[in-house]
Coordinates of C-alpha atoms in Angstrom, one line a residue:
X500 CA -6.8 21.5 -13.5
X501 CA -7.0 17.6 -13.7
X502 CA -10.8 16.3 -13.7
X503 CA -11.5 13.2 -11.6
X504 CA -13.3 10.4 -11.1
X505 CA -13.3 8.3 -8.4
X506 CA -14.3 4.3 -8.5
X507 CA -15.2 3.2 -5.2
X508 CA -17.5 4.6 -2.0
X509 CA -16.6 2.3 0.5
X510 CA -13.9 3.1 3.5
X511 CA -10.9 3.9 1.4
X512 CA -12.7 5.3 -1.1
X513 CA -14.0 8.2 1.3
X514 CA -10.3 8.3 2.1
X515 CA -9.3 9.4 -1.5
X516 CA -12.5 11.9 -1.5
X517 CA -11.6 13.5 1.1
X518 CA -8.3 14.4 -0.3
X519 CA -9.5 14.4 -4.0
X520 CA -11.9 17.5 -3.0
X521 CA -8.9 19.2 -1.1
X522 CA -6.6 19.5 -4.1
X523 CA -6.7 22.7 -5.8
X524 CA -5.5 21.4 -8.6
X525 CA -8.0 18.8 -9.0
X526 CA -11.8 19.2 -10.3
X527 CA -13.0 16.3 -8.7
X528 CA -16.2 15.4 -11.1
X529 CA -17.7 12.6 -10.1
X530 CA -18.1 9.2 -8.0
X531 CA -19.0 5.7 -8.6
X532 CA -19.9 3.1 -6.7
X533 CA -21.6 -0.9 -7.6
X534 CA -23.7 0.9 -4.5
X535 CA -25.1 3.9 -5.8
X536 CA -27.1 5.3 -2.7
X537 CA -23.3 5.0 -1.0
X538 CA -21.6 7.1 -4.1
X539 CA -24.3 9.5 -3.3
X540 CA -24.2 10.2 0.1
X541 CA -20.4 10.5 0.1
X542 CA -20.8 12.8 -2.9
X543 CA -22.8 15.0 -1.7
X544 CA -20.7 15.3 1.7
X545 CA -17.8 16.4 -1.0
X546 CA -19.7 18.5 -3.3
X547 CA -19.3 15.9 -6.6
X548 CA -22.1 14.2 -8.4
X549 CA -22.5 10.6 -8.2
X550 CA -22.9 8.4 -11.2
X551 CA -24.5 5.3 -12.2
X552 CA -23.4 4.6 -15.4
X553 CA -19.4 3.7 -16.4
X554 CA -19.3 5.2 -19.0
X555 CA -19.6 8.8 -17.0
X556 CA -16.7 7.4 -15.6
X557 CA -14.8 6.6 -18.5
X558 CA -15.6 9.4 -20.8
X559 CA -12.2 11.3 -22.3
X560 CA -14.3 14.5 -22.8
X561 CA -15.2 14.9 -19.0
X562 CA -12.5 13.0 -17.3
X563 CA -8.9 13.0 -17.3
X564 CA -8.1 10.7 -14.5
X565 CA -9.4 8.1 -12.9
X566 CA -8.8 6.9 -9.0
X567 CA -9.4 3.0 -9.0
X568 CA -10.5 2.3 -5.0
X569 CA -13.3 -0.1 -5.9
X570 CA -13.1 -3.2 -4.8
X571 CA -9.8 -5.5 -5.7
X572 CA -11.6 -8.2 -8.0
X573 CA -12.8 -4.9 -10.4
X574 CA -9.5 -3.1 -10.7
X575 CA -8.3 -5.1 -13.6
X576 CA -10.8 -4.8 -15.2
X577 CA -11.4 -0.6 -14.4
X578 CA -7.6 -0.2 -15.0
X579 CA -7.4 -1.5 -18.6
X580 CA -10.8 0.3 -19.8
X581 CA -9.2 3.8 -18.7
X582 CA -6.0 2.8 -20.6
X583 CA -8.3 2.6 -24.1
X584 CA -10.1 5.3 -23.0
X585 CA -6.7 7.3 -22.8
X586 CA -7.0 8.6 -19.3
X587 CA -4.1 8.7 -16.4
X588 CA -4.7 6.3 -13.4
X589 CA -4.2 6.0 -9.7
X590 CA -4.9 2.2 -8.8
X591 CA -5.0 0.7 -5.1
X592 CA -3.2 -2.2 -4.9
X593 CA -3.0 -5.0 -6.1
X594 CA -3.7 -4.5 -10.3
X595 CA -5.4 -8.6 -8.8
X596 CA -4.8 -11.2 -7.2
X597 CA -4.1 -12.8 -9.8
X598 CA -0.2 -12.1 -11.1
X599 CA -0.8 -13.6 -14.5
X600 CA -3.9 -11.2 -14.9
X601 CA -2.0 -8.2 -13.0
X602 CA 1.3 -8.3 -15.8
X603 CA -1.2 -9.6 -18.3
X604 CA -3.0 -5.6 -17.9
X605 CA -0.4 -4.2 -16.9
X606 CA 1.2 -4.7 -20.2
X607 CA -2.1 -3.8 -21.7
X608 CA -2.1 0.0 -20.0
X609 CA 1.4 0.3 -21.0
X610 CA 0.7 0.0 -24.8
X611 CA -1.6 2.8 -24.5
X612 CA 0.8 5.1 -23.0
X613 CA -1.0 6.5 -20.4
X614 CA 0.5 7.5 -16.4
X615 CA -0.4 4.9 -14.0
X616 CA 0.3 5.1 -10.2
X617 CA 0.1 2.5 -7.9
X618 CA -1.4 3.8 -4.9
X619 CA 1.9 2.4 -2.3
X620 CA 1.3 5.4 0.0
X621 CA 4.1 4.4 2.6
X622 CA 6.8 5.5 -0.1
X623 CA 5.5 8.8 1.0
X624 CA 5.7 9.1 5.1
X625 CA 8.1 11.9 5.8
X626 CA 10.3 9.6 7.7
X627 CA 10.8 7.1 5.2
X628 CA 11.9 9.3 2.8
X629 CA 14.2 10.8 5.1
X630 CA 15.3 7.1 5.6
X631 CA 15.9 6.8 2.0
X632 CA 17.9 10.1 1.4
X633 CA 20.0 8.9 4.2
X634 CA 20.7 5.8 2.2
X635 CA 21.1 6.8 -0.9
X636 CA 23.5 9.2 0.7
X637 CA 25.9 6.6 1.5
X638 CA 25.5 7.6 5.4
X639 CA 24.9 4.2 7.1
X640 CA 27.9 2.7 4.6
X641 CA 26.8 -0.2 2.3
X642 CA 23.1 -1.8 3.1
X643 CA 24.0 -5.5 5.3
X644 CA 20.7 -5.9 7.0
X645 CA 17.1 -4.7 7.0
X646 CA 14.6 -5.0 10.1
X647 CA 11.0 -3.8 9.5
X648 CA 7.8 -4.3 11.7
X649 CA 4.3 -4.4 10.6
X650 CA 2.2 -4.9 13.5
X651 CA -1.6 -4.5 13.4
X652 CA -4.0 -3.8 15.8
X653 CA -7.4 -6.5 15.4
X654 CA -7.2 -9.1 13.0
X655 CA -9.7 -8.5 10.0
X656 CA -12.7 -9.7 9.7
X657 CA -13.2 -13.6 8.2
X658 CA -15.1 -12.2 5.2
X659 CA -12.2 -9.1 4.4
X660 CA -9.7 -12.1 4.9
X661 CA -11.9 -14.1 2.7
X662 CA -11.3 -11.6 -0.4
X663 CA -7.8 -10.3 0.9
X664 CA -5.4 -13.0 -0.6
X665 CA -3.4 -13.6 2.4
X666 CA -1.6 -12.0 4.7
X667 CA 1.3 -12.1 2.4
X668 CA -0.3 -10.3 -0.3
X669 CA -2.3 -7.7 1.7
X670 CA -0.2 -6.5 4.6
X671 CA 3.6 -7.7 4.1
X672 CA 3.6 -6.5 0.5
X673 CA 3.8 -3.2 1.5
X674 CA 6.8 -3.7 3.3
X675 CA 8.0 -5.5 0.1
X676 CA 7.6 -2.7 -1.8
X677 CA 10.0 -0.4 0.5
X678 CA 11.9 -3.0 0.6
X679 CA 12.9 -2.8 -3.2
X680 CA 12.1 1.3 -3.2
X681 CA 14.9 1.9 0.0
X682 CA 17.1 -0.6 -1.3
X683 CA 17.3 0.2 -5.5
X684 CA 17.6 -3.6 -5.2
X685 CA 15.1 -6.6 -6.2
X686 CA 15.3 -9.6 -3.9
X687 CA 16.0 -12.9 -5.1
X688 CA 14.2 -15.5 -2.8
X689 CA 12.4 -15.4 0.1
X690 CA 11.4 -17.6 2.9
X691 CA 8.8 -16.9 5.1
X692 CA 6.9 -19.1 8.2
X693 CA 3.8 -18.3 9.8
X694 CA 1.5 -19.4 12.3
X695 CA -2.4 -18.2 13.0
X696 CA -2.3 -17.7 16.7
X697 CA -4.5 -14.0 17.5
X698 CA -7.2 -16.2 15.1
X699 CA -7.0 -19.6 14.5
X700 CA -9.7 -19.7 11.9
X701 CA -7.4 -18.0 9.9
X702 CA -6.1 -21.5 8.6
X703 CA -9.4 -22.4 7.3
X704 CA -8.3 -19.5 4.8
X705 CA -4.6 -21.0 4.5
X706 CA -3.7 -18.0 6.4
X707 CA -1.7 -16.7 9.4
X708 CA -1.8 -13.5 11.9
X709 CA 1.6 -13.9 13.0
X710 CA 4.5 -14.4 10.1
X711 CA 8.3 -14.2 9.8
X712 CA 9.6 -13.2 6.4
X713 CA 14.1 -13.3 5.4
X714 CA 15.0 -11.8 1.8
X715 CA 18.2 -12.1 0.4
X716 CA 19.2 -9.6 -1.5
X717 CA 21.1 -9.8 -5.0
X718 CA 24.1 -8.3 -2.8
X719 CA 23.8 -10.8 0.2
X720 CA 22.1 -8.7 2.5
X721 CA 19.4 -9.6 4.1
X722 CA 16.1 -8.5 4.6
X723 CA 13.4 -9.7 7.9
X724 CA 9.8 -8.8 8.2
X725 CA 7.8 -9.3 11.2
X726 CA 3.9 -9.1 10.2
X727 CA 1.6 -9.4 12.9
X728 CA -2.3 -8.9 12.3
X729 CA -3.3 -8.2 16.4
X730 CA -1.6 -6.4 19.4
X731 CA -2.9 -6.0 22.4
X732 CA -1.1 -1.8 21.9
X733 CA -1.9 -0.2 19.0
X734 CA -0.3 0.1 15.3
X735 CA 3.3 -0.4 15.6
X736 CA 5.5 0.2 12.4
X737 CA 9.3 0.7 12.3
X738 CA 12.1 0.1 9.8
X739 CA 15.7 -0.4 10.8
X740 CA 18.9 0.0 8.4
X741 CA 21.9 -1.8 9.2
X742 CA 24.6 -0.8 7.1
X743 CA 29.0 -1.1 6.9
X744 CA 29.1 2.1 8.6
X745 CA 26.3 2.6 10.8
X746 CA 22.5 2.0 11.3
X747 CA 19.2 4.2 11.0
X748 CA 15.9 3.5 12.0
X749 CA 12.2 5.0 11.9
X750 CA 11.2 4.8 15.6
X751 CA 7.9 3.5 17.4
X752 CA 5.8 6.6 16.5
X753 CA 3.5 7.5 19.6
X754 CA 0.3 9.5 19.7
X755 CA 2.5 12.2 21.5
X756 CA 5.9 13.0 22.8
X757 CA 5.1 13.7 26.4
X758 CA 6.4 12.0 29.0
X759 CA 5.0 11.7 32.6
X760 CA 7.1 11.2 35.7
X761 CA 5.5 9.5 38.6
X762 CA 7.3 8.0 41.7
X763 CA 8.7 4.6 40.2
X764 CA 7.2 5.1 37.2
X765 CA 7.4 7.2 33.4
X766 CA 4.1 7.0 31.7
X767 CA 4.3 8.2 27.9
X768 CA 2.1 8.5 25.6
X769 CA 0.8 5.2 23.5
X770 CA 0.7 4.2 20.4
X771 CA -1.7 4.9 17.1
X772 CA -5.5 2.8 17.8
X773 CA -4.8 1.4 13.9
X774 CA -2.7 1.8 10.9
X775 CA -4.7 4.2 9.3
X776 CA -4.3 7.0 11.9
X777 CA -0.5 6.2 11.9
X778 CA -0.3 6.5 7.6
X779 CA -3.3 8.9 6.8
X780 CA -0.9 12.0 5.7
X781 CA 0.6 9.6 3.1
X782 CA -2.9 9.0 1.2
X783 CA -3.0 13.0 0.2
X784 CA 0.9 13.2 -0.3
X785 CA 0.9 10.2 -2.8
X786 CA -1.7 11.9 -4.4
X787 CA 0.0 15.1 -4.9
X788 CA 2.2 13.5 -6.1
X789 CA 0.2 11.9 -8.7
X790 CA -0.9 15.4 -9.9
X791 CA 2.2 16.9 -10.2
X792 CA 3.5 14.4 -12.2
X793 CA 0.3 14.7 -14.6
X794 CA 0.8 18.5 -15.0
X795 CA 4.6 17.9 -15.2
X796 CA 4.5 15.3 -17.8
X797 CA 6.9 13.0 -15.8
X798 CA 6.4 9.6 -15.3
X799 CA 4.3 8.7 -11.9
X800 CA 5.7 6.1 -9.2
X801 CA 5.3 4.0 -7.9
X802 CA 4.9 2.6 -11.2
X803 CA 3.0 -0.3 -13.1
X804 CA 6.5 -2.3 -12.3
X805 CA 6.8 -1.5 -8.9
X806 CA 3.8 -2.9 -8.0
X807 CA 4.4 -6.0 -10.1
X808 CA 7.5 -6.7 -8.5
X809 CA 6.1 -6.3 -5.1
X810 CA 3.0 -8.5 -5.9
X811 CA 6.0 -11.2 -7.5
X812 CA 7.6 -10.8 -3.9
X813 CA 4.4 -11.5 -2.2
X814 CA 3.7 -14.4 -4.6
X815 CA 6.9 -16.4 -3.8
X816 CA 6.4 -15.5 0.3
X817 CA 2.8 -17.0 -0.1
X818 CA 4.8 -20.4 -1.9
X819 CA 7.1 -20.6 0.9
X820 CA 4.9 -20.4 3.9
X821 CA 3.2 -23.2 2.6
X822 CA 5.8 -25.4 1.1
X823 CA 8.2 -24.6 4.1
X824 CA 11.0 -24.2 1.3
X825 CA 12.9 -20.9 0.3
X826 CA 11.3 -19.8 -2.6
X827 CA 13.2 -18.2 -6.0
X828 CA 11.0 -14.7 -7.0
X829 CA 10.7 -14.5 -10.3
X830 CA 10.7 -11.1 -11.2

């Protein structure tokens, strides 16, 4: 049974609670927080103790694993003292903002050999994977074009944008990511546009709500990204594949598949209120994940690399929307 620790009490981190204290395979041991009456109360709603010292957290005789969903600017820092203390990882993205800093420990945690996962939970909706088998499969004929959709519900607020890096960085680089996992394939350059329409304070952040995002691909194909931070709908997500021989796609997914027939009308079911209702199931599958690979002795993905190169994708996306120039990504 793998012992836990878990860094961070706030929204996402009772996420990862939840599902850390439904593993059976998991001891979860122990919670910390910078806020300690918060580690508490959502310790004691999970059965756990909550600590106030690190080194409870970082201590090889009690813990074998840590869960890193403090808060961005710490994860660095929490990443690279569980690599000397020998333990196995499961970091939220990004490693920082920083991409110098990010490689820089990333390179630090792989010297000391330990399994590190970053926490890119989409990799793990049943549909996507079912995409990806049916690429990999050779069923849609060779990848020309990719169309994926990442549509929020309410834009942030200022002081979560403040901290967030940019749209680029915090929302789009997830679709980045699947980008790279569906494909096999690292893109080359990017160019991406934007605009902050649902919030136009945004641009006192150099941000945007509402962006436009083309890859190329080392092959030629090419890659688009809608990201939009508010709809008036609900979450809406989707990823179309157009390949030589045909095309896939992960449909709008609705609340519900019932359909309700009205003279003149058909009234179906909505949408998801927010992304997290739409992705939830993907937090405790990446996570299983995560254990299996520790009690298997197999390497954990996605890995340190995977979410470097997504964060190198993001990078060259936040250069281009403010230069206005396609941008190389150096990977």
């Amino acid at each position: 049974m793998q012992r836990f620790a878990l860094l961070g009490a706030g929204f996402i981190g009772s996420v990862h609670a939840a599902n850390l204290a439904a593993h059976r395979g998991i001891d979860f041991s122990r919670i910390y927080d910078i806020d300690h009456d918060r580690a508490k109360a959502l310790a004691e709603v999970h059965g756990t103790q909550a600590v106030s010292d690190l080194d409870e957290v970082f201590d090889p005789r009690e813990v074998d694993a840590v869960f890193i969903a403090s808060s961005t600017d710490t994860h660095a820092e929490h990443l690279a003292r569980a690599a000397d203390a020998g333990l196995a990882v499961l970091c939220e993205k990004p490693i920082d903002l920083d991409l110098r800093r990010a490689r820089e420990t990333a390179a630090h945690a792989a010297g000391r050999g330990v399994p590190v996962m970053v926490d890119f939970n989409r990799r793990f909706d049943r549909d996507y994977v079912e995409l990806k088998r049916i690429i990999d499969a050779g069923e849609v004929g060779a990848v020309e074009l990719l169309q994926l959709s990442s549509r929020g519900p309410a834009v942030p607020p200022l002081s979560y944008i403040a901290a967030s890096g940019g749209q680029m960085r915090d929302q789009t680089v997830h679709f980045f990511d699947l980008v790279r996992w569906l494909t096999g394939l690292d893109p080359v350059e990017v160019s991406a546009v934007g605009s902050a329409l649902a919030e136009p304070r945004l641009a006192d952040y150099d941000d945007v709500d509402t962006s436009a995002v083309t890859l190329r691909l080392p092959t030629g194909a090419l890659v688009q990204i809608d990201s939009i931070r508010r709809t008036s709908y609900g979450y809406d997500e989707r990823i179309e594949v157009f390949g030589s021989e045909g095309m896939a796609e992960t449909q709008r997914r609705r609340t519900g598949a019932v359909s309700r027939y009205r003279a003149g009308q058909v009234i179906d079911d909505g949408l998801h209120p927010g992304w997290f209702e739409l992705v939830k199931p993907t937090y405790a599958a990446a996570l299983a994940h995560f254990v299996s690979a520790l009690e298997d002795g197999t390497a954990p993905t996605p890995s340190l690399e995977d979410g470097l190169k997504a964060q190198a994708i993001a990078e060259a996306a936040t250069r281009s929307l403010h230069s206005g120039r396609t941008e190389r990504i150096e990977h």
